[in-house]
Coordinates of C-alpha atoms and ligand atoms in Angstrom, one line a residue:
M1 CA 128.7 109.3 114.4
K2 CA 126.7 106.1 113.1
F3 CA 125.4 106.0 109.3
F4 CA 121.8 104.5 108.8
V5 CA 120.5 104.4 105.3
D6 CA 116.6 105.7 105.0
S7 CA 115.6 103.2 102.3
A8 CA 113.6 99.7 101.1
D9 CA 115.6 99.3 98.4
V10 CA 117.7 96.3 98.8
A11 CA 120.7 96.8 95.8
A12 CA 121.5 100.7 96.8
I13 CA 121.5 99.5 100.6
A14 CA 124.2 96.8 99.3
E15 CA 126.0 99.1 97.1
L16 CA 126.9 101.2 100.3
N17 CA 127.7 98.1 102.5
E18 CA 130.4 97.1 100.9
L19 CA 132.0 100.6 101.4
G20 CA 131.3 99.7 105.1
M21 CA 128.9 103.1 105.3
V22 CA 126.1 101.1 107.1
D23 CA 126.0 100.9 110.5
G24 CA 121.7 100.3 109.8
V25 CA 118.3 101.0 108.2
T26 CA 115.0 102.2 108.4
T27 CA 111.9 102.2 106.8
N28 CA 108.7 103.2 107.0
P29 CA 105.0 102.2 105.1
S30 CA 106.7 105.2 103.0
L31 CA 110.0 103.6 101.8
I32 CA 108.1 99.7 102.1
L33 CA 105.3 101.6 98.8
K34 CA 108.3 103.1 97.2
S35 CA 110.0 99.7 96.7
G36 CA 106.9 98.1 95.6
R37 CA 108.0 94.9 97.8
D38 CA 106.1 92.7 100.4
I39 CA 107.2 94.2 103.7
T40 CA 108.5 91.1 105.6
E41 CA 110.5 89.9 102.6
V42 CA 112.2 92.7 101.6
T43 CA 112.9 93.0 105.6
R44 CA 114.2 90.1 106.3
E45 CA 116.7 90.5 102.4
I46 CA 117.9 93.6 104.6
C47 CA 118.6 92.0 107.9
E48 CA 120.2 89.5 106.4
L49 CA 122.4 91.7 104.3
V50 CA 123.2 94.2 107.3
D51 CA 124.9 94.0 110.1
G52 CA 123.5 96.7 112.7
P53 CA 119.7 97.7 113.3
V54 CA 117.1 97.3 110.9
S55 CA 113.8 99.5 111.5
A56 CA 110.1 98.0 110.6
E57 CA 107.4 100.1 111.2
V58 CA 103.7 99.3 112.7
V59 CA 100.6 100.3 111.3
A60 CA 98.7 100.1 114.2
T61 CA 97.3 103.0 116.1
E62 CA 96.3 101.4 119.7
A63 CA 98.8 99.8 122.3
D64 CA 97.6 96.6 121.9
A65 CA 97.4 95.7 118.4
M66 CA 101.2 97.4 118.2
I67 CA 102.1 95.0 120.5
T68 CA 100.9 92.1 118.3
E69 CA 102.8 93.6 115.8
G70 CA 106.1 95.0 116.6
R71 CA 106.2 91.2 118.0
K72 CA 105.4 90.0 115.0
L73 CA 107.8 92.1 112.8
A74 CA 111.3 91.3 115.5
G75 CA 110.2 87.8 114.8
I76 CA 111.3 88.4 110.9
A77 CA 114.9 88.4 112.4
P78 CA 117.6 89.0 115.2
N79 CA 118.1 92.5 114.3
I80 CA 114.4 94.0 114.0
T81 CA 113.9 97.1 115.5
V82 CA 110.7 98.1 115.6
K83 CA 109.3 101.4 115.0
L84 CA 106.5 102.6 116.7
P85 CA 104.7 106.7 116.0
L86 CA 105.8 109.1 119.4
T87 CA 101.7 108.5 120.4
W88 CA 100.9 107.7 124.4
D89 CA 99.5 104.2 122.6
G90 CA 102.9 104.3 121.3
L91 CA 104.7 104.8 124.0
K92 CA 102.6 102.2 125.9
A93 CA 103.8 99.6 123.2
C94 CA 108.3 100.6 123.5
K95 CA 106.9 99.7 127.4
V96 CA 106.3 96.3 126.9
L97 CA 107.7 95.7 123.5
T98 CA 111.3 96.9 124.9
G99 CA 110.7 95.2 128.4
E100 CA 110.3 92.1 125.9
G101 CA 114.1 92.8 125.2
K102 CA 113.4 94.3 121.5
M103 CA 114.3 97.2 120.1
V104 CA 112.8 99.6 119.5
N105 CA 112.8 103.6 117.6
V106 CA 110.8 106.0 118.4
T107 CA 109.3 107.9 115.2
L108 CA 108.2 110.6 114.4
C109 CA 109.3 113.0 116.9
F110 CA 109.3 116.9 116.5
S111 CA 109.8 118.7 119.9
V112 CA 111.7 117.7 123.3
T113 CA 109.2 116.9 125.6
Q114 CA 108.3 114.1 123.0
A115 CA 112.0 112.9 123.1
L116 CA 112.2 112.8 127.5
L117 CA 108.8 110.8 127.4
A118 CA 109.6 107.9 125.0
A119 CA 113.4 107.9 126.8
K120 CA 111.0 107.3 129.6
A121 CA 110.0 104.9 127.8
G122 CA 112.7 102.4 127.6
A123 CA 113.0 103.2 123.9
S124 CA 116.5 102.2 122.5
F125 CA 116.4 104.9 119.4
I126 CA 114.6 108.5 119.2
S127 CA 113.7 109.5 115.6
P128 CA 113.7 113.1 115.8
F129 CA 112.5 114.6 112.0
I130 CA 114.6 117.3 111.0
G131 CA 113.8 118.0 107.2
R132 CA 110.2 118.3 107.9
L133 CA 110.6 120.5 110.7
D134 CA 112.4 122.7 107.9
D135 CA 109.6 123.0 106.3
I136 CA 107.4 124.6 108.4
N137 CA 110.5 127.2 108.7
L138 CA 110.8 125.4 111.8
D139 CA 114.8 124.5 112.9
G140 CA 115.2 120.6 112.4
V141 CA 119.1 120.6 114.0
E142 CA 118.4 123.0 116.7
L143 CA 115.7 120.3 118.1
I144 CA 118.7 118.2 117.8
G145 CA 120.4 119.5 120.1
D146 CA 118.0 120.5 122.7
I147 CA 117.2 116.4 122.8
R148 CA 120.8 115.8 122.9
Q149 CA 121.4 118.7 126.1
V150 CA 118.6 117.2 127.8
Y151 CA 119.3 113.5 127.3
D152 CA 122.9 114.4 128.7
N153 CA 121.5 116.3 131.7
Y154 CA 119.8 113.1 132.9
G155 CA 122.1 110.5 130.9
F156 CA 119.7 109.3 129.2
E157 CA 120.7 106.2 127.0
T158 CA 118.2 106.3 124.8
E159 CA 119.9 107.7 121.0
I160 CA 119.3 109.9 119.1
L161 CA 118.5 109.2 115.6
A162 CA 118.4 112.2 113.2
A163 CA 115.6 111.6 111.0
S164 CA 114.1 113.2 107.5
V165 CA 117.7 114.2 106.8
R166 CA 117.6 115.7 103.8
S167 CA 121.7 117.5 102.3
V168 CA 124.5 117.4 103.2
N169 CA 124.6 120.0 105.5
H170 CA 122.1 118.5 107.9
V171 CA 124.4 115.0 107.8
A172 CA 127.1 117.8 108.8
D173 CA 125.3 119.8 111.3
V174 CA 123.9 116.3 113.9
A175 CA 127.2 115.4 113.7
R176 CA 128.8 118.7 115.5
I177 CA 125.9 118.6 117.9
G178 CA 126.5 115.0 118.3
A179 CA 123.4 113.0 117.5
D180 CA 124.4 109.2 117.3
V181 CA 123.1 108.2 114.7
M182 CA 122.0 110.0 110.8
T183 CA 119.5 108.6 108.7
A184 CA 119.7 109.2 105.4
P185 CA 118.7 108.1 101.9
P186 CA 121.6 106.1 100.0
E187 CA 121.4 109.7 97.2
V188 CA 122.6 112.1 100.1
I189 CA 125.3 109.9 101.5
H190 CA 126.7 109.3 98.6
K191 CA 126.5 112.8 97.4
L192 CA 128.9 113.9 101.1
A193 CA 132.1 112.4 99.0
L194 CA 131.2 115.8 96.9
H195 CA 133.2 118.8 96.5
P196 CA 133.7 120.8 93.6
L197 CA 137.3 121.9 94.9
T198 CA 138.2 118.0 95.2
D199 CA 137.4 117.5 91.1
A200 CA 139.1 120.6 90.0
G201 CA 142.1 119.5 92.1
L202 CA 142.0 115.8 90.7
A203 CA 141.4 117.5 87.3
K204 CA 144.5 120.1 87.6
F205 CA 146.9 117.1 88.8
L206 CA 146.0 114.5 86.2
S207 CA 146.6 117.4 83.6
D208 CA 150.3 118.1 85.2
W209 CA 150.7 114.2 85.5
E210 CA 149.6 113.7 81.5
K211 CA 152.7 116.3 80.5
T212 CA 155.2 114.7 82.7
G213 CA 155.0 111.4 80.4
Q214 CA 154.9 109.1 82.6
K215 CA 153.1 106.2 84.0
I216 CA 153.4 104.2 87.4
V217 CA 154.5 101.0 87.0
Ligands
LIG301 C1 113.1 107.3 109.3 O1 113.5 106.4 110.0 C2 112.3 108.4 108.6 O2 110.9 107.1 108.3 C3 112.8 109.3 107.2 O3 113.6 109.8 108.0 C4 111.4 110.1 107.0 O4 111.6 110.6 106.1 P1 111.5 111.9 105.0 O5 110.8 113.1 106.1 O6 112.0 112.5 104.4 O7 110.2 111.1 104.7

């Protein structure tokens, strides 16, 4: 499963990138706001840093304006993925932009039928938001499984990008169920390495080692 970082924080992305943990990046208007940066500047910096796809989201709501914004965003760097909302206008823009050879990530997906439409419109990625479904007592992980089954039934090549990932369990669940990609905030990716038994085991090994009086030289 590929790891995307869901952030517009260049330092946090760079830190994970040095560890080889970054296959791509996703941003959205809320993350640009949080960064306090200009969208073009920060997106360009991220694209220079990371080899994989970097999603940058349009804010227009009408297809022609989305296409204009999408072309502008795609001009920032060759690894830009234009992010479009799952509306009929977004799907129309998806068809046009993918027809021009641009990568498109269709976002704000909350149902299997929406995911089916995105695949038919040629999306490179579909972003089902699992945390936001869990927030309203629906099962976000189950949606990833349903989309996996439908895409596999018909051989759609659109990659399933599990988004709105909030926890270590979300990452494990979507990996088990066959998501192609997951995008998570840097804090969640850092937590993937943590386990209390690892800490306890290491403390015991170190205290026993101390008692041997030895050194590794
Ligand atoms: C990524 O593409 C999404 O915009 C992001 O994962 C949404 O996450 P949130 O629901 O935690 O805001």
